[in-house]
Amino acid sequence: SIDESSKEEIDETGEAAIDS
């Protein structure tokens, strides 16, 4: 899902990957 506050893609496990 996309965290609109940080504009990064959050993995279901909680790991964050920058949405390029």
PDB file of C-alpha atoms in Angstrom:
ATOM      1  CA  SER A   1       0.000   0.000   0.000  1.00  0.00           C
ATOM      2  CA  ILE A   2       1.100   3.579  -0.505  1.00  0.00           C
ATOM      3  CA  ASP A   3       1.699   5.695   2.587  1.00  0.00           C
ATOM      4  CA  GLU A   4       0.526   9.094   1.366  1.00  0.00           C
ATOM      5  CA  SER A   5       2.283  10.859   4.247  1.00  0.00           C
ATOM      6  CA  SER A   6       5.768   9.620   3.346  1.00  0.00           C
ATOM      7  CA  LYS A   7       5.150   8.796  -0.349  1.00  0.00           C
ATOM      8  CA  GLU A   8       6.865   5.443   0.024  1.00  0.00           C
ATOM      9  CA  GLU A   9       5.570   1.978  -0.698  1.00  0.00           C
ATOM     10  CA  ILE A  10       5.074  -0.021   2.502  1.00  0.00           C
ATOM     11  CA  ASP A  11       5.510  -3.787   2.278  1.00  0.00           C
ATOM     12  CA  GLU A  12       2.988  -6.028   4.070  1.00  0.00           C
ATOM     13  CA  THR A  13       5.764  -7.094   6.455  1.00  0.00           C
ATOM     14  CA  GLY A  14       6.359  -3.466   7.401  1.00  0.00           C
ATOM     15  CA  GLU A  15       9.497  -2.934   5.339  1.00  0.00           C
ATOM     16  CA  ALA A  16       9.570   0.363   3.489  1.00  0.00           C
ATOM     17  CA  ALA A  17      10.768   0.722  -0.101  1.00  0.00           C
ATOM     18  CA  ILE A  18      10.979   4.093  -1.820  1.00  0.00           C
ATOM     19  CA  ASP A  19       8.386   4.329  -4.578  1.00  0.00           C
ATOM     20  CA  SER A  20      10.391   5.222  -7.665  1.00  0.00           C
TER      21      SER A  20
END
